[in-house]
CSV table of C-alpha atoms and ligand atoms in Angstrom, one decimal:
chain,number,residue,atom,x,y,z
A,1,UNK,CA,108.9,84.1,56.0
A,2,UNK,CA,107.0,83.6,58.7
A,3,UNK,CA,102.4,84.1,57.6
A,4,UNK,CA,100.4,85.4,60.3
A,5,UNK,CA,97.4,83.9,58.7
A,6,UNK,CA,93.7,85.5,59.9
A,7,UNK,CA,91.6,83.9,62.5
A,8,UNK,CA,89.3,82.1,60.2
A,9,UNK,CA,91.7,80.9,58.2
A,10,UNK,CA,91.6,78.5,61.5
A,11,UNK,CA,88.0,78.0,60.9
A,12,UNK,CA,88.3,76.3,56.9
A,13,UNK,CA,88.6,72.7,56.7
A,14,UNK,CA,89.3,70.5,54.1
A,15,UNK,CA,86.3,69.3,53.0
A,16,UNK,CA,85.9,65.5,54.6
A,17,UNK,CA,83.8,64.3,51.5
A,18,UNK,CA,86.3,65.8,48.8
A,19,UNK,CA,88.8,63.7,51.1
A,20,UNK,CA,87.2,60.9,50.5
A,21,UNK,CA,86.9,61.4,47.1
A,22,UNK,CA,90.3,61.2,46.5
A,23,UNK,CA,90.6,57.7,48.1
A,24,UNK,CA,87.6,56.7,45.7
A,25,UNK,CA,89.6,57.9,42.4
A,26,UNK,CA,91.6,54.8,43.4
A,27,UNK,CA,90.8,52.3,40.5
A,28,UNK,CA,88.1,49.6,41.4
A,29,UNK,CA,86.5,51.3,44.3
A,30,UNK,CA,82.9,51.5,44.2
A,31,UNK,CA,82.3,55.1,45.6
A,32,UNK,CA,78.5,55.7,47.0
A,33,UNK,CA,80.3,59.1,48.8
A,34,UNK,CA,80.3,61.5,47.1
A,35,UNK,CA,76.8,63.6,45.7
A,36,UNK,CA,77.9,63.3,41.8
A,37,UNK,CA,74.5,63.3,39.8
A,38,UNK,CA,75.2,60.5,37.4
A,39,UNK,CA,77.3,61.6,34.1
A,40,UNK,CA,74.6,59.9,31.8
A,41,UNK,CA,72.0,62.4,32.9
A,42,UNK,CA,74.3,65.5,31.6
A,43,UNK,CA,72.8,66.9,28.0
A,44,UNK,CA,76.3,66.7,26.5
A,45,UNK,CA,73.9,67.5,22.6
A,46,UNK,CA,71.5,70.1,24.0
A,47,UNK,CA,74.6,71.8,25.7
A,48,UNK,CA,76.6,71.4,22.2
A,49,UNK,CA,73.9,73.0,20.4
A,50,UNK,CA,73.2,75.8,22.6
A,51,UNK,CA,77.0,76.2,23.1
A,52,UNK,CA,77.4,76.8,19.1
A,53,UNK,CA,74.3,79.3,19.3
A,54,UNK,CA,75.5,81.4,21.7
A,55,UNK,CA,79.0,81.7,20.0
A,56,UNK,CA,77.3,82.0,16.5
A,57,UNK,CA,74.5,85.0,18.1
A,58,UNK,CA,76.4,86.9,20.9
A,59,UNK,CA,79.6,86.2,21.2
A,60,UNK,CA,81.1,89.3,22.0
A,61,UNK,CA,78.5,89.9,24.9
A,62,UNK,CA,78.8,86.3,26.5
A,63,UNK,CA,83.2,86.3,26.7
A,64,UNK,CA,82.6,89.6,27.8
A,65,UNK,CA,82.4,90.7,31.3
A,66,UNK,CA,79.2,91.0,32.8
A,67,UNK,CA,76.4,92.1,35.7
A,68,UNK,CA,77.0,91.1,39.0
A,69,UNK,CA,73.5,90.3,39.4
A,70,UNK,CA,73.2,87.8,36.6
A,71,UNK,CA,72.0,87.5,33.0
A,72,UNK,CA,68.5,89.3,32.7
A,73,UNK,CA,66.7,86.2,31.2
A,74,UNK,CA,68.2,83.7,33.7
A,75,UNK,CA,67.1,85.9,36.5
A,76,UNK,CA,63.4,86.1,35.0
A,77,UNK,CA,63.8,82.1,34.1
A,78,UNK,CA,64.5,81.4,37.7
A,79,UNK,CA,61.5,84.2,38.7
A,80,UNK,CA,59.1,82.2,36.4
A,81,UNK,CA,59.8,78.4,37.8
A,82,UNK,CA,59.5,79.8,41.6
A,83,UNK,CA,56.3,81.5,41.0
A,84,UNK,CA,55.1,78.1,39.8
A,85,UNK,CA,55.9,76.9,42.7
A,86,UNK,CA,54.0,79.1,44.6
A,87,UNK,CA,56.7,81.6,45.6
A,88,UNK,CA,56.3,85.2,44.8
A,89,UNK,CA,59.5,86.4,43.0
A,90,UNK,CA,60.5,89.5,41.2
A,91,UNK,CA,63.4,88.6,38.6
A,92,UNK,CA,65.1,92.0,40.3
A,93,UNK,CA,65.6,89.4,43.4
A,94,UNK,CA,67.3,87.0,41.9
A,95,UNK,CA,71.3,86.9,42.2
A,96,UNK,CA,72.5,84.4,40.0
A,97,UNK,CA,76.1,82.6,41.8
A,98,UNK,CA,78.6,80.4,40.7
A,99,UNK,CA,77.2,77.1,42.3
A,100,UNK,CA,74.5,77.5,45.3
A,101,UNK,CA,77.4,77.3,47.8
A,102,UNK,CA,78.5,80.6,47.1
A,103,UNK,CA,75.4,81.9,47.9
A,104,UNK,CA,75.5,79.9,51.1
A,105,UNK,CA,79.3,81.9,51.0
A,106,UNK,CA,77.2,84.9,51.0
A,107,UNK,CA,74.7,84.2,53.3
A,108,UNK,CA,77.6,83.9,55.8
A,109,UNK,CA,79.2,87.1,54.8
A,110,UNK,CA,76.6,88.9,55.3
A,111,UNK,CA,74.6,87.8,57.9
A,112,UNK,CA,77.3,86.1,60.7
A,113,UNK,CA,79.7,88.1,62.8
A,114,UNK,CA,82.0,86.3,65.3
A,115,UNK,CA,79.9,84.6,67.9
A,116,UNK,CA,76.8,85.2,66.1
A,117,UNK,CA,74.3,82.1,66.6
A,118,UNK,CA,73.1,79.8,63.8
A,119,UNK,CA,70.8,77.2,63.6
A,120,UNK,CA,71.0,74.4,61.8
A,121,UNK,CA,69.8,71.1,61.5
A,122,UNK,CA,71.4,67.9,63.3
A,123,UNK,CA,72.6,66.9,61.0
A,124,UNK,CA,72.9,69.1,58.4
A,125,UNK,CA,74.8,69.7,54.6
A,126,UNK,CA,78.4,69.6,55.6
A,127,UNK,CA,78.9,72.1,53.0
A,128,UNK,CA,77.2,74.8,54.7
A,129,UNK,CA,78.6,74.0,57.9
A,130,UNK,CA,81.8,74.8,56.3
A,131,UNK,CA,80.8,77.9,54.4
A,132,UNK,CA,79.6,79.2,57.9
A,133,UNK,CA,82.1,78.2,60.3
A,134,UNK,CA,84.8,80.6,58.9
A,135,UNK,CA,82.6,83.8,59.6
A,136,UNK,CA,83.0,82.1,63.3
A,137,UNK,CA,78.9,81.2,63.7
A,138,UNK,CA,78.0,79.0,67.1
A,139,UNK,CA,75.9,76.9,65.6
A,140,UNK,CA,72.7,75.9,67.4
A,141,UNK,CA,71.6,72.3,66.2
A,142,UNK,CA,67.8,71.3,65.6
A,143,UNK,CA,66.9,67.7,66.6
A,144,UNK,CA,64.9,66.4,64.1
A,145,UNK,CA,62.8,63.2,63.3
A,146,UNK,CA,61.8,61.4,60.5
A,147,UNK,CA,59.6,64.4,58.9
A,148,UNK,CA,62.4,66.6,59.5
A,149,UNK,CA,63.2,69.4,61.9
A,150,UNK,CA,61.0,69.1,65.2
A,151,UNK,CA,59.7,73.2,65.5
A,152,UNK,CA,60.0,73.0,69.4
A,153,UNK,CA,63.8,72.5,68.7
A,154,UNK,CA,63.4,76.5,66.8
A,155,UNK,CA,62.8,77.8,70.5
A,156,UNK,CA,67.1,77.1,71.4
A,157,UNK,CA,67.5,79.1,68.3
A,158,UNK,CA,65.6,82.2,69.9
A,159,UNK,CA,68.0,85.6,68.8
A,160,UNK,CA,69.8,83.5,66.1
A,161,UNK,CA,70.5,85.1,62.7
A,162,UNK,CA,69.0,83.0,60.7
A,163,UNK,CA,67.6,78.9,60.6
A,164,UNK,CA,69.5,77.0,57.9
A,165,UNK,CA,66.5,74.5,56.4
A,166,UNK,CA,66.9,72.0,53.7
A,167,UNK,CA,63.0,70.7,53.3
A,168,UNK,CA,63.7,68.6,50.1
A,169,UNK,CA,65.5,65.8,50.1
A,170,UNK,CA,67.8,66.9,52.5
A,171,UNK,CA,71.7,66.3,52.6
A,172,UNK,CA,72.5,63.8,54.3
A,173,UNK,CA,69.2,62.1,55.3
A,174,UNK,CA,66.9,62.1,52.6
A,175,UNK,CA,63.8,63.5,54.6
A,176,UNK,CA,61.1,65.6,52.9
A,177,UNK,CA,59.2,67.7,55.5
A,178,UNK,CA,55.6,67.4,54.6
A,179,UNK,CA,52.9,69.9,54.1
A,180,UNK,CA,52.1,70.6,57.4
A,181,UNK,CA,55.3,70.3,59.6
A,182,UNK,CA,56.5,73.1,56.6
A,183,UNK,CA,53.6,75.2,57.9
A,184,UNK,CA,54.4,75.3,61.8
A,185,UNK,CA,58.1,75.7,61.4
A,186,UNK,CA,57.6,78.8,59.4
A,187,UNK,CA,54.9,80.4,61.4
A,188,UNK,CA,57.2,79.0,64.6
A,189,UNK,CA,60.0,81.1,63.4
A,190,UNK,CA,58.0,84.1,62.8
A,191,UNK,CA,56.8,84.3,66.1
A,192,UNK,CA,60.4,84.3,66.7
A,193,UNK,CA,61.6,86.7,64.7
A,194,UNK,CA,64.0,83.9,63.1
A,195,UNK,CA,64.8,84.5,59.5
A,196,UNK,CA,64.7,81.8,57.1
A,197,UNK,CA,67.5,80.6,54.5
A,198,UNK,CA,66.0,77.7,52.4
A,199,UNK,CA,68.6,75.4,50.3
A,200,UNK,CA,67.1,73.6,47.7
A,201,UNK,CA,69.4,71.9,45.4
A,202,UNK,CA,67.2,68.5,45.2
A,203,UNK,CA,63.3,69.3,44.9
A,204,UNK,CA,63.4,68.7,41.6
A,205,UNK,CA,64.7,65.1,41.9
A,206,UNK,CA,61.2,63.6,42.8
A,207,UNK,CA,60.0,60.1,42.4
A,208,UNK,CA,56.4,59.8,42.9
A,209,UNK,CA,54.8,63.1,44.0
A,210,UNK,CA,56.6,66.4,44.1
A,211,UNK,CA,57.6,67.8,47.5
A,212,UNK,CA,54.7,70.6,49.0
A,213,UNK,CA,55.4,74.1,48.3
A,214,UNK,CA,58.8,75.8,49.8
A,215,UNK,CA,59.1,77.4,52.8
A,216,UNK,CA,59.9,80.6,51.0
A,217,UNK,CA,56.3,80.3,49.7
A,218,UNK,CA,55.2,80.8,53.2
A,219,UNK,CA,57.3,83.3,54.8
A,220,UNK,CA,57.4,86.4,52.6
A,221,UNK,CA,60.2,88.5,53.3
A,222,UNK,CA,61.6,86.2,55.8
A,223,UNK,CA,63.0,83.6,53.8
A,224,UNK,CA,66.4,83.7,51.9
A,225,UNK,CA,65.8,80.6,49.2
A,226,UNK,CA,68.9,79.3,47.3
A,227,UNK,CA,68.6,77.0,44.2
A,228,UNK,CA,70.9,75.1,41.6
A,229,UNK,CA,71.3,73.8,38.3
A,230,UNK,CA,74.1,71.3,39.6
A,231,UNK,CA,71.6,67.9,40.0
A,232,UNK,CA,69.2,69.5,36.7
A,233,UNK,CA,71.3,69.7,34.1
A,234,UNK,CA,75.6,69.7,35.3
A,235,UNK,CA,77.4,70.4,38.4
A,236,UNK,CA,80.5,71.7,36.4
A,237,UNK,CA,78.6,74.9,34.9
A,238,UNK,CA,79.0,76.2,38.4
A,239,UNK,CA,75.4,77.9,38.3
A,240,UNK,CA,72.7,78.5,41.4
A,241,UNK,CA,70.6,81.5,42.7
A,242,UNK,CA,69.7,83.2,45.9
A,243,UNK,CA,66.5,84.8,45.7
A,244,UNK,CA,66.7,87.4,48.6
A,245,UNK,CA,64.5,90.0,50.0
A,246,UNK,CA,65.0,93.7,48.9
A,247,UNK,CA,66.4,94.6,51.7
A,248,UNK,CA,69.3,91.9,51.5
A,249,UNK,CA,70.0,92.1,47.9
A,250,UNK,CA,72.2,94.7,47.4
A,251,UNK,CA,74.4,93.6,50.2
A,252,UNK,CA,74.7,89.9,49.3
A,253,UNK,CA,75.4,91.7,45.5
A,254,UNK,CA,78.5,93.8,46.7
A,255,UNK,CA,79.6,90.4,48.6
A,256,UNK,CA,79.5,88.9,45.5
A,257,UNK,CA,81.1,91.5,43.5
A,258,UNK,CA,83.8,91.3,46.3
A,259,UNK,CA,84.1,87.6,45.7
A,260,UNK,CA,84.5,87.1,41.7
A,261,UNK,CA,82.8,90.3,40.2
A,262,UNK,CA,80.1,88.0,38.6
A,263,UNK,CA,79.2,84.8,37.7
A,264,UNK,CA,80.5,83.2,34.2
A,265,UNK,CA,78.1,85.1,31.6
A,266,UNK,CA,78.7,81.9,29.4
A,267,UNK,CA,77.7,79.6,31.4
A,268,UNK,CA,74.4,81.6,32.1
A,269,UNK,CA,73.9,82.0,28.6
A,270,UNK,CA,74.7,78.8,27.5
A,271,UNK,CA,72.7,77.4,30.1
A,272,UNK,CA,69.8,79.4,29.8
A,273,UNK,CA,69.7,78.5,25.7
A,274,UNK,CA,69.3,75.0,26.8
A,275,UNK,CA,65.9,75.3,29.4
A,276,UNK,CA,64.4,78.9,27.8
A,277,UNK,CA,62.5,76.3,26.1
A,278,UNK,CA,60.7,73.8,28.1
A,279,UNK,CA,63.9,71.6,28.0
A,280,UNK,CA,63.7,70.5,31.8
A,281,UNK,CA,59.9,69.0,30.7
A,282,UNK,CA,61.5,66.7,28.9
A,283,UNK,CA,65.3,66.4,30.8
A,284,UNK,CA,64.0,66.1,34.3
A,285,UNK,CA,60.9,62.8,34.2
A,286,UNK,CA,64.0,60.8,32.4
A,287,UNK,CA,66.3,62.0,35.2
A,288,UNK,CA,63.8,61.2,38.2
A,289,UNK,CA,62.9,57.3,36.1
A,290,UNK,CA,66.7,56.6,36.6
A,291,UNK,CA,67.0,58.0,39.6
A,292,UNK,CA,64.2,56.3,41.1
A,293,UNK,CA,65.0,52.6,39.1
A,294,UNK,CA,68.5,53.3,41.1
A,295,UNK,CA,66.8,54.2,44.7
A,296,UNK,CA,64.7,51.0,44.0
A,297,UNK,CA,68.4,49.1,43.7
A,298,UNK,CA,69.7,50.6,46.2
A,299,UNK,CA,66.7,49.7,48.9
A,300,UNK,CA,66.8,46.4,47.5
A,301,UNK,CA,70.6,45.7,48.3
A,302,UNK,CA,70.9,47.4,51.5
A,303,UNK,CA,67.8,45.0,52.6
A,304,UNK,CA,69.8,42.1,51.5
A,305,UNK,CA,72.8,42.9,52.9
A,306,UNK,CA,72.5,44.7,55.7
A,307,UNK,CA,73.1,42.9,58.9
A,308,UNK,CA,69.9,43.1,61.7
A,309,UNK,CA,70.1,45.5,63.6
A,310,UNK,CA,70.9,48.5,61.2
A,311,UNK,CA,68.1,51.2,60.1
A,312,UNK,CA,67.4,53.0,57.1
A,313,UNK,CA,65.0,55.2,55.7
A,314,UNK,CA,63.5,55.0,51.9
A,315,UNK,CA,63.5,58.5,50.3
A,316,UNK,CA,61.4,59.3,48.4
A,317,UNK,CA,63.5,62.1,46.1
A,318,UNK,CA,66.9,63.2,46.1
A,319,UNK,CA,70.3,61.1,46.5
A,320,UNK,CA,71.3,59.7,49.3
A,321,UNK,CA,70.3,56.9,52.1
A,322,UNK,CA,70.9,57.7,55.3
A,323,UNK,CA,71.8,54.3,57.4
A,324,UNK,CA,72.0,54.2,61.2
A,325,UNK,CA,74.1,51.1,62.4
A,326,UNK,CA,73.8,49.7,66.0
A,327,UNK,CA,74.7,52.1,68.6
A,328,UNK,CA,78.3,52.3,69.3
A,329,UNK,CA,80.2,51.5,65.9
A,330,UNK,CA,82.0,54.1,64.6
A,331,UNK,CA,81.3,54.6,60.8
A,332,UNK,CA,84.4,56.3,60.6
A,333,UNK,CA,86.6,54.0,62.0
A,334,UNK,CA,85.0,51.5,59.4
A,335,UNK,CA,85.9,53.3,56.3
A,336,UNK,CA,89.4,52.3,55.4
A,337,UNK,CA,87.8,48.3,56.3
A,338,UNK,CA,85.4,49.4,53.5
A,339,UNK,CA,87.6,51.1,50.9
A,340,UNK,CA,90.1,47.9,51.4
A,341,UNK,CA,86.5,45.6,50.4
A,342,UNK,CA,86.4,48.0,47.5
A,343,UNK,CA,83.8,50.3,48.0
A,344,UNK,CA,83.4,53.9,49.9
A,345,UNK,CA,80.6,56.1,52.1
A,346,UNK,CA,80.7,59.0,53.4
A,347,UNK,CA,80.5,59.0,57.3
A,348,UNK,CA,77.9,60.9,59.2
A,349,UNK,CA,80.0,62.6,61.8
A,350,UNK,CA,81.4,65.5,59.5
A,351,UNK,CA,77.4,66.8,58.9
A,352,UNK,CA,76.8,67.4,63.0
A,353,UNK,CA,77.5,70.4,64.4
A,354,UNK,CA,78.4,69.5,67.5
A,355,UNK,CA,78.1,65.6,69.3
A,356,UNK,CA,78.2,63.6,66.3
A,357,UNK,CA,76.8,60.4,65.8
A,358,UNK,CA,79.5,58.5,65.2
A,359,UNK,CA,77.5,55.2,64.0
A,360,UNK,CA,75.6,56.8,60.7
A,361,UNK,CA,76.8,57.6,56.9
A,362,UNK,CA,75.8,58.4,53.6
A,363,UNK,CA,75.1,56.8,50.7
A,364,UNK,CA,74.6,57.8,47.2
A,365,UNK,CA,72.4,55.7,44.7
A,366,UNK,CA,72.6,58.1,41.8
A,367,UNK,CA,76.6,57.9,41.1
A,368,UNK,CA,77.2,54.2,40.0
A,369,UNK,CA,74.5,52.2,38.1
A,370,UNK,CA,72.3,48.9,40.0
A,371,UNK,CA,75.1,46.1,39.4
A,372,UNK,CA,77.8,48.4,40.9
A,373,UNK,CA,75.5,49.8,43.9
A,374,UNK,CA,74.1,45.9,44.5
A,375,UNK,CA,78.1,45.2,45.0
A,376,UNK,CA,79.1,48.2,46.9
A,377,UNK,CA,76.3,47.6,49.3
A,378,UNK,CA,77.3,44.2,49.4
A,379,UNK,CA,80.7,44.6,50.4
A,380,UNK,CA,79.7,47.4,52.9
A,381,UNK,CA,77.4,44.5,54.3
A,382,UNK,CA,80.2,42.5,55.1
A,383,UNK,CA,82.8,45.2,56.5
A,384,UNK,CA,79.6,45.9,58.9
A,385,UNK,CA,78.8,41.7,59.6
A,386,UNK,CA,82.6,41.9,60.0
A,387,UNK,CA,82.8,44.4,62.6
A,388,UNK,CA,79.5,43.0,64.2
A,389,UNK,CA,81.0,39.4,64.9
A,390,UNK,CA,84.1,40.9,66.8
A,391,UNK,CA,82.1,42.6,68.8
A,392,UNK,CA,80.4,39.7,70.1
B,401,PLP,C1,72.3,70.9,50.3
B,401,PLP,C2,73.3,71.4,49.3
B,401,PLP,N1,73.4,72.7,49.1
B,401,PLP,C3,74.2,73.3,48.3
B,401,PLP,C4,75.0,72.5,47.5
B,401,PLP,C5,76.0,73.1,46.5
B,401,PLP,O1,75.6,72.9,45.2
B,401,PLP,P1,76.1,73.7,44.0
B,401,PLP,O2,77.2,74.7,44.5
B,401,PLP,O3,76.7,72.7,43.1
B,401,PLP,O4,74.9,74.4,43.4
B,401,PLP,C6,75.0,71.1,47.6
B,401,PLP,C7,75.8,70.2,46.8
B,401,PLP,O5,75.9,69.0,46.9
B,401,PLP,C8,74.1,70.5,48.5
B,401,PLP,O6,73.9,69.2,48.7
């Protein structure tokens, strides 16, 4: 039989970071790739307990199907910890998804026809670029510097559907746009007219100071803002929110619907059982101490092993380090030296648009613990002081 398969089908790719993955499932590599929160942050007891309460109080309502939208007291949960944060949210605006990259999924759906123009930063979360590029978007890329997008670079974007931001901790980089750079980029895309979608899967995961108030906060109606519970309590509960104006709701709910009817009531349930109470007060300063204690390890071993010549920035939340070698080495190219000196990264190229970078990649410090990230660093530093010398 010969499949005529759809245009976009052309569009999906595999995922280069769940590629990589696979190498790093090989026993004895050291993988800083991919963005797993660390395993001994995941409330295996509070999620046990609230697991048996929800089967012991409503069982027949959470293994039953459910709304689209999302379970009532999640939605006003999620309402609640925004407001706090300065954003003015209505719980009716809340559609809960099954992991925040549906509702990037959505996003697309709804807002992209072929050829329509999208803006994103350079780089930007590979995810996204993948959820987009099937609903054929010509992406517009945003040079950016070390506080994050520059808002001249939101004047190429002029008649684009939308601005993908990621203020917090971005994926790949690390960069947290402060206070005022926040300010000019919204009120630069109002004049405009550029919509807003926000992704925020990592402003929780502060160190020392919590990140300034989101975008979303700022621009009203002209922000879509999408959250997680992936890095605050478990990726594997599937469970994020868009929070979207009125106007966009019920389309992004029928795209949903569309998609898989709702997301797992259980989950939500479950889920919601755990934080209703205050949990995250607790969970969250014990997640950032580790966090941080492994950023700390991770600085410390990439300034002891990386050879001169290479640049990194320190975040200051989040997951990943973002390292910049010497112009004109190929990150890429390196990767199968570094998985054969037992460790893996993830290389930049695959979160650019367009005109990669070929000589950047990511690293994780939240995955493995300090010994393992002091030895993956370690033998990254000699792959790199390797490939240096035969240059010479
Ligand atoms: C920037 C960003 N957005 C969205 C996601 C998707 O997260 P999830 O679907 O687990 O909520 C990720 C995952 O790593 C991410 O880094």
């Amino acid at each position: 039989m010969t499949w005529t398969m759809a245009r976009r089908a052309g569009r999906l790719n595999p995922s280069t970071i769940r590629e990589i993955l696979k190498i790093t499932e090989r026993p004895g590599i050291i993988s800083l790739a991919g963005g797993l929160p660390s395993a001994d942050t995941f409330p295996v007891a509070a999620m046990a307990e609230a697991t048996a309460r929800v089967l012991r109080d409503c069982p027949r309502e959470a293994l039953q199907y459910a709304a689209s939208e999302g379970f009532g007291p999640l939605r006003e949960w999620v309402a609640a910890e925004l407001g706090a944060q300065g954003m003015q949210v209505d719980a009716s605006q809340v559609l809960i998804t099954t992991g925040s990259q549906q509702g990037l999924d959505l996003v697309g759906k709804v807002l992209i026809d072929p050829g329509s123009r999208v803006a994103v930063e350079h780089p930007t979360y590979l995810g996204a670029l993948q959820a987009f590029a099937p609903y054929e978007a010509e992406f517009v890329p945003i040079e950016g510097d070390d506080d994050g997008p520059l808002p001249d670079g939101l004047q190429a974007a002029r008649g684009a559907r939308f601005v993908y931001l990621l203020p917090n901790f971005q994926n790949p980089t690390g960069r947290c746009v402060p206070a005022g750079r926040r300010d000019v980029l919204v009120a630069r895309a109002a004049e405009l007219g550029l919509p807003i979608v926000e992704d925020n899967p990592y402003g929780d995961l502060w160190f020392d100071a919590p990140p300034p108030a989101p975008l979303s906060a700022r621009a009203g109606d002209a922000a879509v803002y999408l959250g997680s519970f992936s890095k605050v309590l478990a990726p594997g509960l599937r469970l994020g929110y868009v929070v979207a104006p009125k106007r966009l709701y019920p389309k992004l709910l029928q795209a949903k619907q569309a998609a898989d009817l709702h997301t797992p009531g259980f989950n939500q349930r479950v889920a919601h059982e755990v934080i209703r109470n205050g949990f995250l007060d607790t969970h969250l300063p014990q997640v950032r101490a580790r966090y941080k204690v492994q950023r700390d390890a991770m600085r410390a071993a990439l300034d002891k092993h990386l050879p001169a010549g290479c640049r990194f920035n320190v975040p200051a939340g989040g997951m990943f380090f973002w390292v910049e070698l010497p112009s004109g080495m190929d990150a890429g190219a390196l990767l199968p030296k570094a998985v054969d000196a037992g460790m893996a990264f993830v290389p930049g190229a695959p979160f650019y648009c367009h005109a990669p970078r070929l000589n950047t990649l990511r690293l994780s410090f939240v995955t493995v613990p300090p010994p393992q990230i002091d030895q993956g660093v370690a033998a990254l530093g000699g792959v790199l002081g390797a490939a240096l010398e035969a240059r010479r």
